[in-house]
PDB file of C-alpha atoms in Angstrom:
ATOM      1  CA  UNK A 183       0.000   0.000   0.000  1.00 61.00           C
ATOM      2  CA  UNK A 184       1.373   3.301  -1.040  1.00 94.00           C
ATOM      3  CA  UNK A 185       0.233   5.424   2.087  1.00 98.00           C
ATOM      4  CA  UNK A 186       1.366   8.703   0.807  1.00 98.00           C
ATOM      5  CA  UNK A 187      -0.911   8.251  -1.800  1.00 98.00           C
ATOM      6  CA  UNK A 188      -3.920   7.394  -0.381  1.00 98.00           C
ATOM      7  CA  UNK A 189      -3.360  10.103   2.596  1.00 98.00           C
ATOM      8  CA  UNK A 190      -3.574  12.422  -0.477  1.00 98.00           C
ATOM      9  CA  UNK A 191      -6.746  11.434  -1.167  1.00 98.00           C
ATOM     10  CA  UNK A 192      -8.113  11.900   2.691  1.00 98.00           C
ATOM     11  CA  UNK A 193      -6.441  15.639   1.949  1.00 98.00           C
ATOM     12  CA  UNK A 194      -8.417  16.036  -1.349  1.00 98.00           C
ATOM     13  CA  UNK A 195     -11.614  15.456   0.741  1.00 98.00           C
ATOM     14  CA  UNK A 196     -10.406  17.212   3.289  1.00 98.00           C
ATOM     15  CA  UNK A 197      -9.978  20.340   1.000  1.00 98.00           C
ATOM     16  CA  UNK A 198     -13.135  19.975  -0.454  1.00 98.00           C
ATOM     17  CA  UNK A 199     -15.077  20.092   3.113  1.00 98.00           C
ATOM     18  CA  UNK A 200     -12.722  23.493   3.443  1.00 98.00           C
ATOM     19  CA  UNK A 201     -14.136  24.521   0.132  1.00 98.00           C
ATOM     20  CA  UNK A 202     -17.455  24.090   1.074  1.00 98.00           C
ATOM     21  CA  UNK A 203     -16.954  25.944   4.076  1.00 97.00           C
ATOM     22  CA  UNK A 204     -17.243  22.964   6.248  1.00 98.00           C
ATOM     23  CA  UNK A 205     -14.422  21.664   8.681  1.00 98.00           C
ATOM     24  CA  UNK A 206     -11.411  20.445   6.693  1.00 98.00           C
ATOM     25  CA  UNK A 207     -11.011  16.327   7.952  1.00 98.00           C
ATOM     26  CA  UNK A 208     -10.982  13.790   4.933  1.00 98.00           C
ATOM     27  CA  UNK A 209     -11.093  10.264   4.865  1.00 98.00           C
ATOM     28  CA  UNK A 210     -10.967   6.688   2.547  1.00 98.00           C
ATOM     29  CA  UNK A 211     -11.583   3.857   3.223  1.00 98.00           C
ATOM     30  CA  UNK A 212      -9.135   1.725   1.386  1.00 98.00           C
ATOM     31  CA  UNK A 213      -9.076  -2.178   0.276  1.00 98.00           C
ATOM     32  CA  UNK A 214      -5.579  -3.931  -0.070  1.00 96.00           C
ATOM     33  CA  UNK A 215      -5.655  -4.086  -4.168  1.00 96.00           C
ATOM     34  CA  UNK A 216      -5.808  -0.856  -3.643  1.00 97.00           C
ATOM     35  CA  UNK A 217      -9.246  -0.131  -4.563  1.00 98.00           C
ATOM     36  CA  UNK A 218     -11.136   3.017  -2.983  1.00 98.00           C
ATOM     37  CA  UNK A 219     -14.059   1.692  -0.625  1.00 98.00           C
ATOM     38  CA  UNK A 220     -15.654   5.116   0.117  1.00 98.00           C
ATOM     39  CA  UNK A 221     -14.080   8.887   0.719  1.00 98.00           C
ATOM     40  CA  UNK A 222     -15.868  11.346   2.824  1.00 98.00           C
ATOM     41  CA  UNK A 223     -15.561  14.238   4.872  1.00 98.00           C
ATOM     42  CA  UNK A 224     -16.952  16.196   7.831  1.00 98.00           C
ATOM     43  CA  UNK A 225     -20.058  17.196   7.372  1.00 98.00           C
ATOM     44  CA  UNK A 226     -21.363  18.996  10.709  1.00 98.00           C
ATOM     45  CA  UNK A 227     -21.665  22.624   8.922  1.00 98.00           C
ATOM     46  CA  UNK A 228     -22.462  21.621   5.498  1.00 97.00           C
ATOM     47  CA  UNK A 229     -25.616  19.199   6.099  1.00 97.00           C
ATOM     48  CA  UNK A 230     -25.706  19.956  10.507  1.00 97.00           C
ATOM     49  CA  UNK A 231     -24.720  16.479  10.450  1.00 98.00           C
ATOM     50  CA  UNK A 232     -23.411  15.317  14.003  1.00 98.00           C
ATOM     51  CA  UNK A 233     -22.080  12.210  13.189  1.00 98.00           C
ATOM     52  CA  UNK A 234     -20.972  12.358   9.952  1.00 98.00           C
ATOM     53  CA  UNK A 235     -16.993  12.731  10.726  1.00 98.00           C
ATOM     54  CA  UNK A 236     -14.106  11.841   7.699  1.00 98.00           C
ATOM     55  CA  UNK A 237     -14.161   8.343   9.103  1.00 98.00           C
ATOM     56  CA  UNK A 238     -18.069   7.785   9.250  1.00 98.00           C
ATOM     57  CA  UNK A 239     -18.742   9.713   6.066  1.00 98.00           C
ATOM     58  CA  UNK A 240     -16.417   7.596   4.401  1.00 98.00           C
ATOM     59  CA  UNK A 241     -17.818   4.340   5.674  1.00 98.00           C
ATOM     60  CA  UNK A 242     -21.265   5.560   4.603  1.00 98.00           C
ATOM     61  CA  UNK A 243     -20.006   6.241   1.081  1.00 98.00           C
ATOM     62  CA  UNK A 244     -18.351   2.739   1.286  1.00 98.00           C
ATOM     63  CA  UNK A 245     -22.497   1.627   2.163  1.00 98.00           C
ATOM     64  CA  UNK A 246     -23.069  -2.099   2.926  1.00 97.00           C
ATOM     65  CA  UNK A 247     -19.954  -3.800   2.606  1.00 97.00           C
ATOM     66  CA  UNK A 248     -19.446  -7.918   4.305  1.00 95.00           C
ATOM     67  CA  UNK A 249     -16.655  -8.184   7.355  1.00 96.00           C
ATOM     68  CA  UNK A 250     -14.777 -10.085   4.932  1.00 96.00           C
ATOM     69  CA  UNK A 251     -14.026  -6.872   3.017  1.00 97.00           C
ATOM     70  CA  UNK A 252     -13.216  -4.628   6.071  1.00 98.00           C
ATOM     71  CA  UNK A 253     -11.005  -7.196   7.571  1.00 97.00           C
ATOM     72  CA  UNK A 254      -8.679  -6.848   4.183  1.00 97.00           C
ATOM     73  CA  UNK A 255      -8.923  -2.796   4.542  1.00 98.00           C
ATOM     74  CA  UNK A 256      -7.138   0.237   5.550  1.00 98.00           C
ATOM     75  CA  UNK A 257      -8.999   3.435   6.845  1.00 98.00           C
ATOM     76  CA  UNK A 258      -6.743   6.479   5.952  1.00 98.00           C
ATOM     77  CA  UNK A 259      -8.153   9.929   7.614  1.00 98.00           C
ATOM     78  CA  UNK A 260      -6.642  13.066   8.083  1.00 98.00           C
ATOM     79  CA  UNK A 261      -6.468  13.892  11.563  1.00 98.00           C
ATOM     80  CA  UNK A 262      -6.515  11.386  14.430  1.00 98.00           C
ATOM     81  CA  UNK A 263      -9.739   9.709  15.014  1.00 98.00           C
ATOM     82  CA  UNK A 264     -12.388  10.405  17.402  1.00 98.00           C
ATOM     83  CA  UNK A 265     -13.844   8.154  19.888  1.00 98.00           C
ATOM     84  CA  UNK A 266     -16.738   7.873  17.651  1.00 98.00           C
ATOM     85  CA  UNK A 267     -14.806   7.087  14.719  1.00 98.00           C
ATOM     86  CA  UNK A 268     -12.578   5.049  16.602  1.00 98.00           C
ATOM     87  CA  UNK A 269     -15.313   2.475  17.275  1.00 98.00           C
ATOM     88  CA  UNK A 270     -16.542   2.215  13.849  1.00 98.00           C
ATOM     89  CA  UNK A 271     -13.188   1.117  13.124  1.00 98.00           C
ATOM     90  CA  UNK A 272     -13.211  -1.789  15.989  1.00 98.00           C
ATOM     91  CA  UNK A 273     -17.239  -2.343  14.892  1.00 98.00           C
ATOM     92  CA  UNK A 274     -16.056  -3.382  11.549  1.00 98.00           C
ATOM     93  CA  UNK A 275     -12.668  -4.715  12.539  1.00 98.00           C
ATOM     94  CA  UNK A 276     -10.661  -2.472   9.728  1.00 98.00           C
ATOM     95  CA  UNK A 277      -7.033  -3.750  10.701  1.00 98.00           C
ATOM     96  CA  UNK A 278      -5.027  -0.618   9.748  1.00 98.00           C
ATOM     97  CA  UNK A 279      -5.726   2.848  10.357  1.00 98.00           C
ATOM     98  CA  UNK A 280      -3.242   5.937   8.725  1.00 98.00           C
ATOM     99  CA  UNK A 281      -3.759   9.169   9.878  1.00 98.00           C
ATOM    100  CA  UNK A 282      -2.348  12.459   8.929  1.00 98.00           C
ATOM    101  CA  UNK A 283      -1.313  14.045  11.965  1.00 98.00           C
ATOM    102  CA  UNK A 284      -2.421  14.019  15.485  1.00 98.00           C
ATOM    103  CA  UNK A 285      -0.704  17.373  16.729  1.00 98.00           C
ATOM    104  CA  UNK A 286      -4.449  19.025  16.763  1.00 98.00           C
ATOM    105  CA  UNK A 287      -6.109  16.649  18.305  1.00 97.00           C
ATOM    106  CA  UNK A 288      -5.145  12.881  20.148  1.00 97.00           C
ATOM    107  CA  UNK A 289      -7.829  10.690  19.353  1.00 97.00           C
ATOM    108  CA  UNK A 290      -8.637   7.254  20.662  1.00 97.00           C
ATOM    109  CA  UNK A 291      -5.165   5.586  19.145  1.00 97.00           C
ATOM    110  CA  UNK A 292      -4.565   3.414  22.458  1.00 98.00           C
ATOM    111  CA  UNK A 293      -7.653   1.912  22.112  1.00 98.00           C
ATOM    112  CA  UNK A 294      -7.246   0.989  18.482  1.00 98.00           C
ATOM    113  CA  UNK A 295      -4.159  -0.437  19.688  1.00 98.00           C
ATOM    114  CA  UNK A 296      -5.536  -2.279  22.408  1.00 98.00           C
ATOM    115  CA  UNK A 297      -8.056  -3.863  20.119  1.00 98.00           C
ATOM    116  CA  UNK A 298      -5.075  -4.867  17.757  1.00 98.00           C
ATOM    117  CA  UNK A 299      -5.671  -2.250  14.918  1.00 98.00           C
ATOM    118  CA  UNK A 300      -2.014  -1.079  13.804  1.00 98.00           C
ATOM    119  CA  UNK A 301      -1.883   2.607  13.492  1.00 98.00           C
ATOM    120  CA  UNK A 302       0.451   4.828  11.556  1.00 98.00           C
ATOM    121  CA  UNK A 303       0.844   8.322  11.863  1.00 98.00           C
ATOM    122  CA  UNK A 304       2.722  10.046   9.003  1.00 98.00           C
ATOM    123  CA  UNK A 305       2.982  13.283  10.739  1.00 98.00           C
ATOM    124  CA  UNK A 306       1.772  15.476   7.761  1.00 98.00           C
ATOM    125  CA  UNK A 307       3.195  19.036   7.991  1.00 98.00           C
ATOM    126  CA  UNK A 308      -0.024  19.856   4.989  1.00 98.00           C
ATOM    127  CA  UNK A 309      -2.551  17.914   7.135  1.00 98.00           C
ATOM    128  CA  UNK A 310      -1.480  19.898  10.601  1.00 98.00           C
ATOM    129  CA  UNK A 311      -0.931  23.608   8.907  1.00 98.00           C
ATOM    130  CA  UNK A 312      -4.099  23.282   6.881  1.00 98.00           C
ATOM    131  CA  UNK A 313      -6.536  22.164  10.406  1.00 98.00           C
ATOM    132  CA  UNK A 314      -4.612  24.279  12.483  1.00 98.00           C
ATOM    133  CA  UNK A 315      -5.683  27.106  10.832  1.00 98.00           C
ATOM    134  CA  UNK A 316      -9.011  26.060  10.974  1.00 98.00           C
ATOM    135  CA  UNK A 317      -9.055  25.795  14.851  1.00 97.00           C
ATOM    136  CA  UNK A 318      -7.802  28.970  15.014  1.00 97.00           C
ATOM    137  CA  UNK A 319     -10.289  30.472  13.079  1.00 97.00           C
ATOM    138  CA  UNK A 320     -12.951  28.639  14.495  1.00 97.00           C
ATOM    139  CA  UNK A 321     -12.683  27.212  17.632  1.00 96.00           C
ATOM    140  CA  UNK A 322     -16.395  27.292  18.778  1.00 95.00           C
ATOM    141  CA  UNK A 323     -17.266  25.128  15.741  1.00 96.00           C
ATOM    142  CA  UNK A 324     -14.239  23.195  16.584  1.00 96.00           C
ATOM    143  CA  UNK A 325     -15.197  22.367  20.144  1.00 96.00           C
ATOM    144  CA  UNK A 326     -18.255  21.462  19.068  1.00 96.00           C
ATOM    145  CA  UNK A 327     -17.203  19.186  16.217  1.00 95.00           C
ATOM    146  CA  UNK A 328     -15.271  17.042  19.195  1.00 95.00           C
ATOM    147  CA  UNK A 329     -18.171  17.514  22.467  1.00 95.00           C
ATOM    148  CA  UNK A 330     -15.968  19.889  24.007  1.00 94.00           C
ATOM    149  CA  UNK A 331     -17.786  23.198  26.209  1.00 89.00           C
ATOM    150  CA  UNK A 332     -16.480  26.228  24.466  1.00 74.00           C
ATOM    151  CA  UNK A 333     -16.043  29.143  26.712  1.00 64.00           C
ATOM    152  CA  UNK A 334     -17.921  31.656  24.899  1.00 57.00           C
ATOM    153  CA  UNK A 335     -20.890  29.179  23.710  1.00 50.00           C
ATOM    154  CA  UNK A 336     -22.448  27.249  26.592  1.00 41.00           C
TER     155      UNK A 336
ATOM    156  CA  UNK B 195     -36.520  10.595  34.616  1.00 60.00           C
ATOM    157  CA  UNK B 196     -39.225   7.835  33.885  1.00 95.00           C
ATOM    158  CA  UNK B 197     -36.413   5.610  32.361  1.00 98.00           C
ATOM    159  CA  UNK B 198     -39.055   2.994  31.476  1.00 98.00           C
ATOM    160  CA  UNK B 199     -40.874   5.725  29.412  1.00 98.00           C
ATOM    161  CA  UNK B 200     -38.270   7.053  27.412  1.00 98.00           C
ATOM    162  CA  UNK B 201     -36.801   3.049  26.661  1.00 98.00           C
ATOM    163  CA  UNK B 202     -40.842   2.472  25.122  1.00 98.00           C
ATOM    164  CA  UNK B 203     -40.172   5.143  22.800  1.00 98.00           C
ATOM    165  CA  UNK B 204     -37.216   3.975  21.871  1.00 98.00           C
ATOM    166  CA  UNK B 205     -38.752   0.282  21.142  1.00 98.00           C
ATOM    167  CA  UNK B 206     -41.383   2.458  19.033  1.00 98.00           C
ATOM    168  CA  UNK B 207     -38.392   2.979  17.269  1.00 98.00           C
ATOM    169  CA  UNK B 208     -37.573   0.009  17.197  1.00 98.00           C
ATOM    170  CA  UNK B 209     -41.297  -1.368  15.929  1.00 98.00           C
ATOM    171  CA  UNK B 210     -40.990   1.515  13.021  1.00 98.00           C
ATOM    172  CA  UNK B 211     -38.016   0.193  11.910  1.00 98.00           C
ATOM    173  CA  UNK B 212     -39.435  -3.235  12.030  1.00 98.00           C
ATOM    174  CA  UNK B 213     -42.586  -2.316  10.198  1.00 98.00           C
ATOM    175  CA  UNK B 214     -40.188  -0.678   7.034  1.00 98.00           C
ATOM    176  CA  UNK B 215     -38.201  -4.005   7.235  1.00 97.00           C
ATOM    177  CA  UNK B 216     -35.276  -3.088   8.916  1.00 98.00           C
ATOM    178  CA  UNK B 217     -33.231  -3.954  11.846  1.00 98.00           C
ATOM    179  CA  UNK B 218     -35.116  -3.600  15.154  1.00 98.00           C
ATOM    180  CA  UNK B 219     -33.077  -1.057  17.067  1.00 98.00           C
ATOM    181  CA  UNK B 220     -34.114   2.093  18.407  1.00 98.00           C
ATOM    182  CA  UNK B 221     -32.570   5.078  20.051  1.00 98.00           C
ATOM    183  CA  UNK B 222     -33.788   8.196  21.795  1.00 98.00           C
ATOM    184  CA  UNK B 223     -31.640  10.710  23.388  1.00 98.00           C
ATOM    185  CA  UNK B 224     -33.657  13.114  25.913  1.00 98.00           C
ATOM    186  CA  UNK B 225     -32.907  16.159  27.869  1.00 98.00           C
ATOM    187  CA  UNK B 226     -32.774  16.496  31.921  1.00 96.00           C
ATOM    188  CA  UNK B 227     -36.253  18.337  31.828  1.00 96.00           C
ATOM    189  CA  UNK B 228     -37.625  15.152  29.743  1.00 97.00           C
ATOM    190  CA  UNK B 229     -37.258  17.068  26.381  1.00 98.00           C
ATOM    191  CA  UNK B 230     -36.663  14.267  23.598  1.00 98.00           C
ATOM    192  CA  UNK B 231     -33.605  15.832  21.622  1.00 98.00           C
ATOM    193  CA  UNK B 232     -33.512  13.127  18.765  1.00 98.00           C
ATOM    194  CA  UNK B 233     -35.494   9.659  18.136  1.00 98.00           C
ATOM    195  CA  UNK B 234     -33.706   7.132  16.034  1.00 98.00           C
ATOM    196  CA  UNK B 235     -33.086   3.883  14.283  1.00 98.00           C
ATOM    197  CA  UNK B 236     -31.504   0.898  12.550  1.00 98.00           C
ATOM    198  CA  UNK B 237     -31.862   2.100   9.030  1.00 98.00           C
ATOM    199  CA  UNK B 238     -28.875  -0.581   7.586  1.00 98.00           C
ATOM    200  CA  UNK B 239     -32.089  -2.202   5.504  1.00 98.00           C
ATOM    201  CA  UNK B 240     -33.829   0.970   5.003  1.00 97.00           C
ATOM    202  CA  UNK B 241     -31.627   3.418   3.708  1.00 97.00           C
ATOM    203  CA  UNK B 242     -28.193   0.693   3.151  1.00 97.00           C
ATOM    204  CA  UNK B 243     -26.651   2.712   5.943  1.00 98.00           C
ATOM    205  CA  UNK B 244     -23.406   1.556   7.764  1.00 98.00           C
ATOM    206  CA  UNK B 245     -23.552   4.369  10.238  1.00 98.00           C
ATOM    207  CA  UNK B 246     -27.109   4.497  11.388  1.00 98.00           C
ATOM    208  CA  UNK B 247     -27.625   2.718  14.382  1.00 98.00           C
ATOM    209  CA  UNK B 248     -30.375   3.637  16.568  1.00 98.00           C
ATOM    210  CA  UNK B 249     -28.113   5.674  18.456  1.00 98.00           C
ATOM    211  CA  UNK B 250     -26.187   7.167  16.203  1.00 98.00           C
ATOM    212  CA  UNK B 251     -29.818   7.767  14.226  1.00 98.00           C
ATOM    213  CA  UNK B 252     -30.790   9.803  17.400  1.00 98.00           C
ATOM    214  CA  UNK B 253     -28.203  11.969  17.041  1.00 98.00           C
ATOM    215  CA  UNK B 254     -28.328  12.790  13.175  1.00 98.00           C
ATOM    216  CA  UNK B 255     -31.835  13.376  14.209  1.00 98.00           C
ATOM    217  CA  UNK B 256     -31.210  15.876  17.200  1.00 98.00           C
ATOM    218  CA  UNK B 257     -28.592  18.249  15.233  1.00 98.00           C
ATOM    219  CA  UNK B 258     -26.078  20.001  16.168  1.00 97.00           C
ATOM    220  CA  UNK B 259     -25.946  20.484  19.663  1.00 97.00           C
ATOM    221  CA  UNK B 260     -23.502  22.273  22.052  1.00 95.00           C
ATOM    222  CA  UNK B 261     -21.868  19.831  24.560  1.00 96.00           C
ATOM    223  CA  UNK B 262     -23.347  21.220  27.761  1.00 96.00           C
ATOM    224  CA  UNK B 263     -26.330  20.108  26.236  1.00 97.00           C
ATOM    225  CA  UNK B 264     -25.444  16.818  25.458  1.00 98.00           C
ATOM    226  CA  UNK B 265     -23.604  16.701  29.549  1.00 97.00           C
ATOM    227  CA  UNK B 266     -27.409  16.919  30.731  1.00 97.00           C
ATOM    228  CA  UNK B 267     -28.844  14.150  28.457  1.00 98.00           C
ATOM    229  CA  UNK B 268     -29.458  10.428  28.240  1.00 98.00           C
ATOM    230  CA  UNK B 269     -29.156   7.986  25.381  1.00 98.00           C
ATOM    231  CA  UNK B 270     -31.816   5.224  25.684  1.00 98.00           C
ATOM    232  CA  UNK B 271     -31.077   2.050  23.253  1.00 98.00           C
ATOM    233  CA  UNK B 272     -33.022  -1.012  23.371  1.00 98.00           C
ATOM    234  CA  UNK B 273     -29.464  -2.515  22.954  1.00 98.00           C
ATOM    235  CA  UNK B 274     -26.435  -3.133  24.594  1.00 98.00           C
ATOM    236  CA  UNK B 275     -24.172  -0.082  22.103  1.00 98.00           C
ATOM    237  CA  UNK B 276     -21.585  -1.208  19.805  1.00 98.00           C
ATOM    238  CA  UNK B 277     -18.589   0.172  19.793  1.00 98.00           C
ATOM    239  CA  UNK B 278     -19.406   3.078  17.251  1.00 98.00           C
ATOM    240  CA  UNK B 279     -22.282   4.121  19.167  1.00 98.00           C
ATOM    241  CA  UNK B 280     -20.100   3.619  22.442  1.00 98.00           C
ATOM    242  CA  UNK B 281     -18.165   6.234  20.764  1.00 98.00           C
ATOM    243  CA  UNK B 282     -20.340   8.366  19.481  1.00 98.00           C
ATOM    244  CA  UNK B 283     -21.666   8.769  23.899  1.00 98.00           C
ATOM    245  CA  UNK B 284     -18.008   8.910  24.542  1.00 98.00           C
ATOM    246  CA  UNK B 285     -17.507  11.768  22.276  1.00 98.00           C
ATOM    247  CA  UNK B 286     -20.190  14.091  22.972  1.00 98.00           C
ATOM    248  CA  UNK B 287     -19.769  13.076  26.781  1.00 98.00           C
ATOM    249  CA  UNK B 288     -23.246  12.166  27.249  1.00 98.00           C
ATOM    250  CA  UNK B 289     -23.428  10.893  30.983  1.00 98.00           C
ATOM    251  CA  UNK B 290     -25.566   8.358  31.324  1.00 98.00           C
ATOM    252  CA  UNK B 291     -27.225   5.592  28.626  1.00 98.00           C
ATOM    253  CA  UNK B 292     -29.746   3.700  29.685  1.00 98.00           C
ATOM    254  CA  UNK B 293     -30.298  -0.096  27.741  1.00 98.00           C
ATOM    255  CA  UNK B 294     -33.503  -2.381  26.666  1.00 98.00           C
ATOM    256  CA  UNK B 295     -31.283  -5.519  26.961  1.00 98.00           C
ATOM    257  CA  UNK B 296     -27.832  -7.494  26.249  1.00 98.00           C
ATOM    258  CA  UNK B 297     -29.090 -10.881  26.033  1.00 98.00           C
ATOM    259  CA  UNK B 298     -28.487 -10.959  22.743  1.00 98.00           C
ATOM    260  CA  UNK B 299     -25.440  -8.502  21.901  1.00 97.00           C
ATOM    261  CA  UNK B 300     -22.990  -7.326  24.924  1.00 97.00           C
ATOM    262  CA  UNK B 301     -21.474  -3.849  23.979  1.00 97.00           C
ATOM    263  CA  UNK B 302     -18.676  -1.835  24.785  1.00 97.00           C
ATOM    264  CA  UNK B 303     -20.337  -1.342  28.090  1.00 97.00           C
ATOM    265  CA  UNK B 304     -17.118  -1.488  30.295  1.00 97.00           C
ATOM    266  CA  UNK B 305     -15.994   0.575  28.145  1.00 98.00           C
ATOM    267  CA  UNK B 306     -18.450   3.399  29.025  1.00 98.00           C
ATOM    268  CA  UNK B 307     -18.389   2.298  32.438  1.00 98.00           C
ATOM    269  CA  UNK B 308     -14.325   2.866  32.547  1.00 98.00           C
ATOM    270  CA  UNK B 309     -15.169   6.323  31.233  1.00 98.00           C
ATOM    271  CA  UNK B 310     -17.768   7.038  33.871  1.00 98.00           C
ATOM    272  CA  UNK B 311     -21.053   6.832  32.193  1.00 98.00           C
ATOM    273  CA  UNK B 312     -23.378   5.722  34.462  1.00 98.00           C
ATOM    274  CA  UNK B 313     -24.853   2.695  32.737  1.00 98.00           C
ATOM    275  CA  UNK B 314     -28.247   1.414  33.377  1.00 98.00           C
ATOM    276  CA  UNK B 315     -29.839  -1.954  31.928  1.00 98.00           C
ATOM    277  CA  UNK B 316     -33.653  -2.706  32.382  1.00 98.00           C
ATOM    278  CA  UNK B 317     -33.507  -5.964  31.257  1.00 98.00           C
ATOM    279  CA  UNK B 318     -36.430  -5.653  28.925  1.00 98.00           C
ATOM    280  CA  UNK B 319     -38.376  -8.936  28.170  1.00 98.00           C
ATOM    281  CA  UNK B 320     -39.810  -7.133  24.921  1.00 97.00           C
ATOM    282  CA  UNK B 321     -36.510  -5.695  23.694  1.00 98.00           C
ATOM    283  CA  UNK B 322     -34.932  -9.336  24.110  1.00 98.00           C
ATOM    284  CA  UNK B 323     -37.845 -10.506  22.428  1.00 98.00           C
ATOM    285  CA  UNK B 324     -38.316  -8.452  19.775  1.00 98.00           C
ATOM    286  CA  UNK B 325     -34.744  -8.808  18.583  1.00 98.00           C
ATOM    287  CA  UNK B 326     -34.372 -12.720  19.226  1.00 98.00           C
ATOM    288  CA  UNK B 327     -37.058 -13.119  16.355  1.00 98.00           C
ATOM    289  CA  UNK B 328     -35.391 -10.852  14.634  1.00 98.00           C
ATOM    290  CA  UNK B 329     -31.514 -12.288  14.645  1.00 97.00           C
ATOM    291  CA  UNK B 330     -33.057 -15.697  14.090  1.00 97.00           C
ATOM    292  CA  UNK B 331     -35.253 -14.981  10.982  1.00 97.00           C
ATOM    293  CA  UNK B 332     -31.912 -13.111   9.785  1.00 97.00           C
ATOM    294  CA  UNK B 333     -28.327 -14.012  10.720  1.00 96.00           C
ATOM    295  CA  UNK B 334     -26.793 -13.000   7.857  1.00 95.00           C
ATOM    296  CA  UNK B 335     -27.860  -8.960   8.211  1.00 96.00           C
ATOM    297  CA  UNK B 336     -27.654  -9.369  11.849  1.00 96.00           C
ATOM    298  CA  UNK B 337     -24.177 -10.771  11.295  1.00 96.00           C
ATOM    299  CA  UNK B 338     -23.425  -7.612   9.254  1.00 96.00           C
ATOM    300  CA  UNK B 339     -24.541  -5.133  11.483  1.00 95.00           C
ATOM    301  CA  UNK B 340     -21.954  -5.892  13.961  1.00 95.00           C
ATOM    302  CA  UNK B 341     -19.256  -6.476  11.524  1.00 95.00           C
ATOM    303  CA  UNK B 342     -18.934 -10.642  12.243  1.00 94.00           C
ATOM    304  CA  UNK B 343     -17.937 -13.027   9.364  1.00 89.00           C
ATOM    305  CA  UNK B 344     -20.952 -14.963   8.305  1.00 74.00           C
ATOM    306  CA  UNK B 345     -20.453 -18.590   7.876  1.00 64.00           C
ATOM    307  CA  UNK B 346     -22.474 -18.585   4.565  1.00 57.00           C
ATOM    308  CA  UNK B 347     -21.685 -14.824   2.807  1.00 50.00           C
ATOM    309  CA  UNK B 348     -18.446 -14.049   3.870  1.00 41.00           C
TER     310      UNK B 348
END
């Protein structure tokens, strides 16, 4: 698998949710010929969608798939995973999670690990500038996006 | 709260969701006053959804919400949560989840327990029921809803 790649393509979602004015975290969901299962992106401003994260989003677009098929991919998202996202992961049993950075934000990695899932971190300089600045220019949205109380909205 | 109130309207869920054909799961997450925030279900059949569970359903369905809302609610389930779902009440913090049954699928429980969400099973007789009849008419699906290899589609 040619992670670089396929990162690239969790960007290129990613990009597009910035374009859209939503919150810029892409994902794919990727079998091991290399296919593309599904690519999504965060949704929460563009459809008010609260659970439709890179990693969900991308398992929707994916739609019905058999275990046998997760248990042979690779979920590739841009920023470290959520606890929500983290346990679609472990639901479906995907064995191999990328993710672009996690300087932003420190998902639920350990338990991924826990469960067996190997996780690589490529420590994307693009994937860290590019959400940074979207925290910065948005925290409130941001806190929201990941259940946390933001100062100046609850 | 009337916990055995708000778990009936989630089994109404439930029933819907039987009645369109789908998997019988439903969700409800309700406000401290008793306010129902967002009703939900299984809509894997309905819609060929890999992200809406009844809980995560109830979610989509109550919007975007800021988290001191979602630190005075409770999820009601008429099943034990999976691990996305788990995650999904992990990530907004919701405090408490209350659950129909897990005769017949044991969550990530402990692991909502080990985050201190208070945890509350009723041990419903027509929860267990109603999905019994259900997993037995229809391993397969059933089998695919929790992401398990299926002896005869996998």
């Amino acid at each position: 698998m040619n992670d670089e790649h396929f990162l690239q393509l969790a960007l290129e979602q990613a990009r597009s949710g910035l374009a859209e004015g939503g919150i810029p975290i892409g994902a794919v969901l990727v079998a091991d010929d290399g296919t593309v299962l599904g690519a999504g992106r965060n949704r929460r401003l563009q459809d008010g969608s609260a659970i439709r994260h890179g990693e969900t989003d991308a398992l929707e677009a994916a739609g019905r798939l058999r275990a046998s098929v997760y248990a042979r991919s690779t979920m590739y998202t841009t920023l470290s995973p959520c606890h929500m996202c983290t346990g679609a992961v472990l639901l479906y049993k995907i064995p191999r999670l990328v993710l672009g950075e996690n300087r932003n934000f420190l998902g639920a990695e350990d338990l991924l690990r826990d469960h067996g899932v190997e996780v690589v971190n490529l420590d994307s300089e693009e994937c860290a500038a590019m959400m940074r600045a979207f925290i910065d220019q948005n925290p409130a949205v941001w806190n929201e996006d990941i259940g946390e109380l933001d100062a100046r909205s609850s």
